[in-house]
Phi, psi and omega in degrees: 000318180296320178297321177296316179298315179298319179298314181292322177299318179296316179300315179297320179298313181296316180296319182298332178290344182272346192258154174253149174241142182246132176272127180275157170092331183241008183053028180262130181250127176261129175269148177118184184290152176295145179277327183220147177166195180211152178245130177239129175275138179207146176275351181227083186303309185297318181298312181289323177301317179301320178304309183289325177297313185284318184282321186246006178066025179286154178237148179285126176252343176198141182216130174226184176291338184259340182203160170232127179255123180247155182214146168204132176048042178081001178260131183249127176243122180250121175258119191232142173296130182294140179275013183207168175288123180281134175294148181286327177244113182216153174236127179258133177284000180262129176232129175288150165228128183227143182273138177233159178281321185226107184301309183299315180296320181293321178297315178297316181296322178302316180293317178300328182274006177098007178266198180231155173236129182261151179294152173103145176211137181234155180214160171225180182296344185261317181206164173247156184226153169209172185237142174227176171227148177280185183298335180265002178091005177289130183280142181226130174268123174271138177236130174240116183281146179292147182258000000 
């Protein structure tokens, strides 16, 4: 298990060195690896990329045969071809959380785009949350902040 963790840590480090991050709002471009983000393995890069582009307004900042790097508001999402055989039934302890303007509309759109919307919604004084899954079954917590 430790060797697998070391291998993935190394892979993430090497991959992060390949990416650019863009600062929004000031037309200022930062060269170098992204400071924050997440990596999702997928066997269908374009299909999963389209889900995040359409639902969260992410834009492609780099695309190769092995990965697609998406960005929004300083957040980097890398969709990468897995370097190993992916198990058909898996649970990942990693869950994305992304902010949306309209929770109900985003949940509906997720389903239209081939994802899932799960029952339940919770709130606190700052924001409300609900859960969806992307086309590959990765769980995402939607957050809508109070106005």
